[in-house]
Tab-separated table of C-alpha atoms in Angstrom:
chain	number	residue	atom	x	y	z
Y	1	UNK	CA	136.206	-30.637	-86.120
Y	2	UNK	CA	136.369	-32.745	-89.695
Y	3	UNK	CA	139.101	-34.211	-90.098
Y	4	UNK	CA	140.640	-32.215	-92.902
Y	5	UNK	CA	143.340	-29.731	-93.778
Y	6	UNK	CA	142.502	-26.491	-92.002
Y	7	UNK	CA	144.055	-23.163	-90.909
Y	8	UNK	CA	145.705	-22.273	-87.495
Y	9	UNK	CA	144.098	-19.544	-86.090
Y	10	UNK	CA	146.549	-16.910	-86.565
Y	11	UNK	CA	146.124	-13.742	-84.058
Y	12	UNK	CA	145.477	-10.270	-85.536
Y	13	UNK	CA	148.474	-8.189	-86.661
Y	14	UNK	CA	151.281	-11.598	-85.663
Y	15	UNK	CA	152.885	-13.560	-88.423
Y	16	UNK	CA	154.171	-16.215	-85.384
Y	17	UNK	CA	151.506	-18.246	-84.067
Y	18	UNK	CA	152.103	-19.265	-80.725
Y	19	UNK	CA	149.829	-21.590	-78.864
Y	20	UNK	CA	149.417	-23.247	-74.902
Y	21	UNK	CA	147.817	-26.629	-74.475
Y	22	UNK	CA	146.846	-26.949	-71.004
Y	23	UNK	CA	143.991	-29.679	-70.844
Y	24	UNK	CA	143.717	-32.605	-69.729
Y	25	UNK	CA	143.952	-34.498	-73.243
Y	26	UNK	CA	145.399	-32.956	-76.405
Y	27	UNK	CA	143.528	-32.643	-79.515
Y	28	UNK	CA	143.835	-35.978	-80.472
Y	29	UNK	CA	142.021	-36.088	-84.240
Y	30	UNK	CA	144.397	-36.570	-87.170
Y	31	UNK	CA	144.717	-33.664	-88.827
Y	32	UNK	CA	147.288	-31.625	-91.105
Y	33	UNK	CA	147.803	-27.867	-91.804
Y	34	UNK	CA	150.416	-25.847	-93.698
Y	35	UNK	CA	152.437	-24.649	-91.400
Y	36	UNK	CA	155.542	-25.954	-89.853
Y	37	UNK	CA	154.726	-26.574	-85.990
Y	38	UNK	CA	157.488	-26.649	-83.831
Y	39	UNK	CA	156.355	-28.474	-80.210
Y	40	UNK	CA	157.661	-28.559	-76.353
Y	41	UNK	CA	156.122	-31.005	-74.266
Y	42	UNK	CA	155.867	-29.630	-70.890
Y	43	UNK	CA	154.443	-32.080	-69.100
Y	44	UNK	CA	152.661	-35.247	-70.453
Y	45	UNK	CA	153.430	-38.842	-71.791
Y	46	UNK	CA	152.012	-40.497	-74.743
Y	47	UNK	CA	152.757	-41.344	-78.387
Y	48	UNK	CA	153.125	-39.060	-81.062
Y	49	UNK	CA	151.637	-40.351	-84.546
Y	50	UNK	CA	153.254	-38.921	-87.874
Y	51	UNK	CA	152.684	-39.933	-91.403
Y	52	UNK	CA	153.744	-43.653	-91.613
Y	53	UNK	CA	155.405	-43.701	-87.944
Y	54	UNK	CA	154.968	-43.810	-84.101
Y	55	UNK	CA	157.155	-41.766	-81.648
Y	56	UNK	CA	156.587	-42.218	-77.574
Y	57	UNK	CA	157.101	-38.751	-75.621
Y	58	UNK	CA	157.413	-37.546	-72.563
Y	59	UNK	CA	158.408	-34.019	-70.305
Y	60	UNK	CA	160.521	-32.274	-72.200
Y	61	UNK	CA	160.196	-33.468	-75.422
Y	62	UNK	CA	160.822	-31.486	-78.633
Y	63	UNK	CA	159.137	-32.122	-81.580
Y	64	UNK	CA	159.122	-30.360	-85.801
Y	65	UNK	CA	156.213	-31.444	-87.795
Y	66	UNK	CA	156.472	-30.976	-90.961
Y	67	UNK	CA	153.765	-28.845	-93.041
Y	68	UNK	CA	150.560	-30.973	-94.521
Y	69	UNK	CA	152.108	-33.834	-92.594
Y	70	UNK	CA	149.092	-36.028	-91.085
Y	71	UNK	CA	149.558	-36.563	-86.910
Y	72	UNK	CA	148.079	-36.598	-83.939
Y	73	UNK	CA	149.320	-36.484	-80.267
Y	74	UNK	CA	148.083	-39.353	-77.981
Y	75	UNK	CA	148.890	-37.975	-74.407
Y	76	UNK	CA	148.069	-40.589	-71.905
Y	77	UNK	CA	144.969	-40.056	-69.253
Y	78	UNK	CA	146.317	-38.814	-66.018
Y	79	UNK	CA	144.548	-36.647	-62.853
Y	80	UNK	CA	146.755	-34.222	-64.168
Y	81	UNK	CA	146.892	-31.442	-66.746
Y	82	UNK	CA	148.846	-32.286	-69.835
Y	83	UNK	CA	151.016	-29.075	-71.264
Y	84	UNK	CA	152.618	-28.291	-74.700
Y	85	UNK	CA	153.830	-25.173	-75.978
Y	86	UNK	CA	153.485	-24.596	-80.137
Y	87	UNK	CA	155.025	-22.986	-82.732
Y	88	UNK	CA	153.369	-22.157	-86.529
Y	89	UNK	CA	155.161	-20.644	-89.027
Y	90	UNK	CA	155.754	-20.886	-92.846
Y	91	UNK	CA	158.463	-20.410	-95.260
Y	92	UNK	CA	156.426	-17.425	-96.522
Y	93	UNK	CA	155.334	-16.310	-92.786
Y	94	UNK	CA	157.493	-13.134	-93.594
Y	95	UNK	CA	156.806	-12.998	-97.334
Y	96	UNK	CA	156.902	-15.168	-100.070
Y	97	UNK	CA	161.203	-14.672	-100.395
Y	98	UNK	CA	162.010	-14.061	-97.038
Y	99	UNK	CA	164.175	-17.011	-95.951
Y	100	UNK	CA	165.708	-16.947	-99.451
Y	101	UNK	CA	167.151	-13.995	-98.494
Y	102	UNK	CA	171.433	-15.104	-98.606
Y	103	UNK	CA	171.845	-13.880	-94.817
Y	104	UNK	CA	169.477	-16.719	-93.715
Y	105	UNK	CA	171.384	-19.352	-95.991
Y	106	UNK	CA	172.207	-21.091	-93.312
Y	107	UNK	CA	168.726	-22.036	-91.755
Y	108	UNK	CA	168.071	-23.972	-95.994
Y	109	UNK	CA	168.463	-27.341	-94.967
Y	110	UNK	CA	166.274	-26.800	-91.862
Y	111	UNK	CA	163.974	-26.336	-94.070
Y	112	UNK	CA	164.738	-29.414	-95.608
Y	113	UNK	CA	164.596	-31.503	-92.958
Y	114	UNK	CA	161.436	-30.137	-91.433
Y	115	UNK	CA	159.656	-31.585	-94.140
Y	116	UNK	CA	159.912	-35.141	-93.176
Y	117	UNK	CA	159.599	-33.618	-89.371
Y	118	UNK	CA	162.348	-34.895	-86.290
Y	119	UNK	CA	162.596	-34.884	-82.637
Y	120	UNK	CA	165.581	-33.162	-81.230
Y	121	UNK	CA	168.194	-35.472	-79.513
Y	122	UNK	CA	170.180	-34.970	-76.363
Y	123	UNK	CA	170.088	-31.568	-74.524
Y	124	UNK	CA	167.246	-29.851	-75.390
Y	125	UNK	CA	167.718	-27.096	-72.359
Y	126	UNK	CA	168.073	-23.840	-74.636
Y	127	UNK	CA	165.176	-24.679	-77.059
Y	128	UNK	CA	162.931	-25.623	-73.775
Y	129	UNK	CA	163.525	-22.243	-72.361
Y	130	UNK	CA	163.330	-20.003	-75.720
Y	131	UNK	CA	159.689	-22.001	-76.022
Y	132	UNK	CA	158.973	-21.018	-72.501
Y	133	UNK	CA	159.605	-17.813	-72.972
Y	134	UNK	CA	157.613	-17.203	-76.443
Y	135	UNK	CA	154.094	-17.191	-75.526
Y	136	UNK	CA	155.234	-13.944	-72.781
Y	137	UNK	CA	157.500	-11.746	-75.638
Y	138	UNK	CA	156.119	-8.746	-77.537
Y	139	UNK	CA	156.488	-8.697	-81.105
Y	140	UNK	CA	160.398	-7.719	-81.306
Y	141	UNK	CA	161.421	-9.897	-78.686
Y	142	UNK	CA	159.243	-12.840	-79.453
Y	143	UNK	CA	160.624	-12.746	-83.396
Y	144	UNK	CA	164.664	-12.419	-82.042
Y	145	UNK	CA	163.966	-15.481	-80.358
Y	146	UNK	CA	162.109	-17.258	-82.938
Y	147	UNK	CA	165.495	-16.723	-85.139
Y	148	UNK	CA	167.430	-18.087	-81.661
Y	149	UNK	CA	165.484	-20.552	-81.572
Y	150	UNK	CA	165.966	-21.724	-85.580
Y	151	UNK	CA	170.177	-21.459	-85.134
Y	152	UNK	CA	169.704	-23.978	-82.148
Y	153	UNK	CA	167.418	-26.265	-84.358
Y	154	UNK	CA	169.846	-26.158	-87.093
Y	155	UNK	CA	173.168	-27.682	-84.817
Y	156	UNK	CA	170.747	-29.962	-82.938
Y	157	UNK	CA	170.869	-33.678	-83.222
Y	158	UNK	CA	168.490	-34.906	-84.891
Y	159	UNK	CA	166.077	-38.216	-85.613
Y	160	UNK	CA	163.807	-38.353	-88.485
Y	161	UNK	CA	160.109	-38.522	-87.253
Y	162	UNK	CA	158.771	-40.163	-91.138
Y	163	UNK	CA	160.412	-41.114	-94.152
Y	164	UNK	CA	157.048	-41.158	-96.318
Y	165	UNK	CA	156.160	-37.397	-96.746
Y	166	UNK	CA	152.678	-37.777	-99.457
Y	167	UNK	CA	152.723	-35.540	-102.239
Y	168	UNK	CA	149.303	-34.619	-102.136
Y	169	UNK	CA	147.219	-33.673	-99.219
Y	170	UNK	CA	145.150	-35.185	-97.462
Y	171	UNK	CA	141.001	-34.703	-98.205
Y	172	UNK	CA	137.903	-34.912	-96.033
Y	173	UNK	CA	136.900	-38.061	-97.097
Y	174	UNK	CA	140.174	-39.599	-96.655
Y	175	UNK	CA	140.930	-37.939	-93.144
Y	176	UNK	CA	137.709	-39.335	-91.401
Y	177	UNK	CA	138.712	-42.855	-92.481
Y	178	UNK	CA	142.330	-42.335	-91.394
Y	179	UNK	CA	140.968	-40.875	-88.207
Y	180	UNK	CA	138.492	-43.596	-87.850
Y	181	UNK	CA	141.356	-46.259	-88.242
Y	182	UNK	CA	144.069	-44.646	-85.644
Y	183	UNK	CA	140.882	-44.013	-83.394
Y	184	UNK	CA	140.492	-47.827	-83.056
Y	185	UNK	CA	143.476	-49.171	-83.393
Y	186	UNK	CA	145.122	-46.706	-80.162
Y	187	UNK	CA	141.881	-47.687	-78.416
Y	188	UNK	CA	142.167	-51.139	-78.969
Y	189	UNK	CA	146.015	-52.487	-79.565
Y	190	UNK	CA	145.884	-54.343	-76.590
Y	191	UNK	CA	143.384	-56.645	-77.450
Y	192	UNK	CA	143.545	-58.829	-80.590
Y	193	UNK	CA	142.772	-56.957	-84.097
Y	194	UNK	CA	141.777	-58.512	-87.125
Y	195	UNK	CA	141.354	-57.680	-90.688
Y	196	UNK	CA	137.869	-57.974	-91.326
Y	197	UNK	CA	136.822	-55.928	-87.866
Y	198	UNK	CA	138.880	-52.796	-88.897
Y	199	UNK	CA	138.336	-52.836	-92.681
Y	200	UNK	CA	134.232	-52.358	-91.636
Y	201	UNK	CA	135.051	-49.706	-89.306
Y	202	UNK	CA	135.963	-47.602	-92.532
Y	203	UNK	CA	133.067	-49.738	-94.651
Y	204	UNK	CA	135.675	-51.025	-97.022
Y	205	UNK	CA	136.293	-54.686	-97.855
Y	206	UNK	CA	139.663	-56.443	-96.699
Y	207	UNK	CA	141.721	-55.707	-99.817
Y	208	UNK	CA	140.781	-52.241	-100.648
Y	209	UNK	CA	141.291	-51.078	-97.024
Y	210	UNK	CA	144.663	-52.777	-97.349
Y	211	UNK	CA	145.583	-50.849	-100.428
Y	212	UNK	CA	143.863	-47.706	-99.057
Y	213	UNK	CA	145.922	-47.830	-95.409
Y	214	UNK	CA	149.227	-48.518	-97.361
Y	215	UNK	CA	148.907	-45.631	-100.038
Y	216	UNK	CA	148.393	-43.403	-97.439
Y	217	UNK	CA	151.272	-44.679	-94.543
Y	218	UNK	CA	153.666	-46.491	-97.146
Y	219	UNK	CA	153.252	-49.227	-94.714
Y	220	UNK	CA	151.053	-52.661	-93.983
Y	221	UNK	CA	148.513	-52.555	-91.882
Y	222	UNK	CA	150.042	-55.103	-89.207
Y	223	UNK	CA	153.247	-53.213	-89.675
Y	224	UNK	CA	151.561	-50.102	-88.221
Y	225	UNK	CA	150.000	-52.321	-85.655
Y	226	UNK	CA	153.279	-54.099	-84.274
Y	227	UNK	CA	155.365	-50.754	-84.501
Y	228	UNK	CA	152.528	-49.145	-81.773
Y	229	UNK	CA	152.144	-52.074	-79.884
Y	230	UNK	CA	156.340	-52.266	-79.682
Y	231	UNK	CA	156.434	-48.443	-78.582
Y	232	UNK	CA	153.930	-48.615	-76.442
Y	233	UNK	CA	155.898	-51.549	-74.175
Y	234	UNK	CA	159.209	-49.002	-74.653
Y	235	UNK	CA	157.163	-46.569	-72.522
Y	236	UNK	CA	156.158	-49.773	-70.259
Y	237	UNK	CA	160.086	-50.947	-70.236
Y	238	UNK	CA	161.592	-47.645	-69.752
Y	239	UNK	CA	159.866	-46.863	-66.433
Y	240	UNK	CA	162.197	-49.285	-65.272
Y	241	UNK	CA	160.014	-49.720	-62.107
Y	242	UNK	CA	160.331	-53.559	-62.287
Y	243	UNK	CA	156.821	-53.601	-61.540
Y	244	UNK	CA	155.281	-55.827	-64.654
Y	245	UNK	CA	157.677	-58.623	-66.185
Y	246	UNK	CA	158.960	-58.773	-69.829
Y	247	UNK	CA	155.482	-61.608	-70.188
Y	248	UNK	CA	153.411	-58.739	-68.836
Y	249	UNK	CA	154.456	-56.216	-70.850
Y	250	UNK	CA	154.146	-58.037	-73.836
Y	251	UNK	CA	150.628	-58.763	-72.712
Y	252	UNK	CA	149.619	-55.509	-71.812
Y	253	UNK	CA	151.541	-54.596	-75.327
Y	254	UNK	CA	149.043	-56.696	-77.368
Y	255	UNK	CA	151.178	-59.848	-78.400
Y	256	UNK	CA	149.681	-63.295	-77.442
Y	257	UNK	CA	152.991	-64.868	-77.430
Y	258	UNK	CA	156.203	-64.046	-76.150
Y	259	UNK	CA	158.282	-65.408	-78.406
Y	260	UNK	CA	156.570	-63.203	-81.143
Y	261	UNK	CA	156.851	-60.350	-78.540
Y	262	UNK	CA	160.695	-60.740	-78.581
Y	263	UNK	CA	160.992	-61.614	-82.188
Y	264	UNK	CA	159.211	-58.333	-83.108
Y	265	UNK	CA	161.369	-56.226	-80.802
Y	266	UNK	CA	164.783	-57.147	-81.760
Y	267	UNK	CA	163.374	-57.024	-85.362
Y	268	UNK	CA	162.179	-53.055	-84.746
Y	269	UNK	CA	164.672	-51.771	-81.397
Y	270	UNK	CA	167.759	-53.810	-82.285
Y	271	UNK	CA	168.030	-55.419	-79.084
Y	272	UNK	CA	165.525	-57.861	-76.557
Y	273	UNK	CA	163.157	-56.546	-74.794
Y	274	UNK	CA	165.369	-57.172	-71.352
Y	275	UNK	CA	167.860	-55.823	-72.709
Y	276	UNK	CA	166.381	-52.589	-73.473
Y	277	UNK	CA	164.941	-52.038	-70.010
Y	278	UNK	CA	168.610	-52.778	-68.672
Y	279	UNK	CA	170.229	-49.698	-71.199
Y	280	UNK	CA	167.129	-47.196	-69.997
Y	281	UNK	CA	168.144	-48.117	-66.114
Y	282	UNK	CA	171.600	-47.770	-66.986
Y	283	UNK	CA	171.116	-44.319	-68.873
Y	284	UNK	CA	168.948	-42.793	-65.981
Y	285	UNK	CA	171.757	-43.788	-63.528
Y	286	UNK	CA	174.499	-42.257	-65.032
């Protein structure tokens, strides 16, 4: 499939689309849509790639993506089946006023926030079983819990998944080269990356592929680069396995110096990289 706005397959005579990933990757090619899409990650690992930012995930994992929002999910490659559980609905799913309607006032700024997307914080028990349970309910049942499942969202903590929502969506054209880009750069952000290599990847010359990634991320190029390369050594640091040292991680991470590795980390996480690993040991202890 292009890599292009396109339409969920809705199923004949349902307004809620609700799908079941079981495979052993994810459909991994950028892509954006209208609807809202509301995802539980089962069971699977990887990093989650929205507009302008990168997101790690794991079991259990609750995800909103807001609608025409460019993203992709990365799981990692495993002997086992990955599994996600998705949601697609619109603000018109029920008609073109139907969550204007003053009894559902309270579920506006949902709406609101959905459109820059966010990953639900803390205890995500209820919402884990009300998405279990969807893809098994008849009509009735399935839209009472759809509602359930909107009054949870709406007291849930929350962290903001983008801050650059684009005004305009995304074309053909513009998709392929995105795709093309995020295609190389997960494959290959352990090794070194330069300008001129990526840029011909997308057969565009240093500067205009600079202006071209930016207009369409509201980020650098490198920016994007050292934000996946610092995620992806989270995942490494929070498996808290003491397997691989902070110098291996930042090797397997894609930073040729250490220093740089640290420098970068604070800069993005707040805190060194041993320092990190040391509050993910503590939280899975307590």
């Amino acid at each position: 499939m292009k890599v292009h706005p396109f339409q969920i397959p809705k199923p004949l005579h349902q307004n809620l689309i609700v799908q079941v990933d079981r495979e052993m990757v994810f459909y991994d090619k950028l892509h954006q849509h209208a609807e809202i899409q509301l995802t539980l990650i089962v069971k699977a690992k990887g990093k989650l790639i929205v507009g302008d930012s990168i997101h790690p995930f794991e079991d259990g994992d609750f995800f909103v993506i807001g609608p025409h929002s460019p993203h992709l999910f990365k799981n990692d490659s495993t002997d086992e089946m990955a599994h996600r559980i998705s949601l697609f609905f619109t603000e018109t799913t029920f008609g073109e006023s139907f969550f204007e309607l003053p009894d559902l006032e309270e579920l506006h700024p949902l709406f609101n926030v959905s459109k820059e997307g966010f990953q639900v914080l803390g205890d995500t028990k209820d919402i884990q079983n009300a998405m279990k349970q969807l893809p098994n309910l008849q009509k009735l049942e399935r839209f009472i819990c759809f509602f359930n499942l909107l009054k949870n969202l709406c007291y849930a903590d929350k962290k903001t998944l983008t801050n650059f929502v684009s005004s305009k969506k995304m074309g053909s054209s513009q998709g392929e080269r995105m795709q093309t880009i995020f295609d190389y750069v997960v494959t290959h952000f352990q090794n070194e990356i330069n300008l001129d290599t990526v840029s011909s990847k997308v057969h565009m010359t240093p500067n205009a592929f600079c202006k071209f990634f930016k207009q369409h991320t509201n980020k650098t190029f490198f920016q994007f680069l050292i934000e996946l390369r610092i995620e992806h050594a989270c995942q490494l640091l929070n498996r808290g396995d003491d397997q691989n040292s902070i110098l291996e991680i930042s090797e397997q991470s894609g930073f040729s110096s250490i220093s740089n590795f640290n420098r970068q980390f604070k800069k993005l996480k707040g805190v060194i990289p041993s320092r990190f690993a040391a509050q993910q040991k503590n939280k899975k202890s307590t």
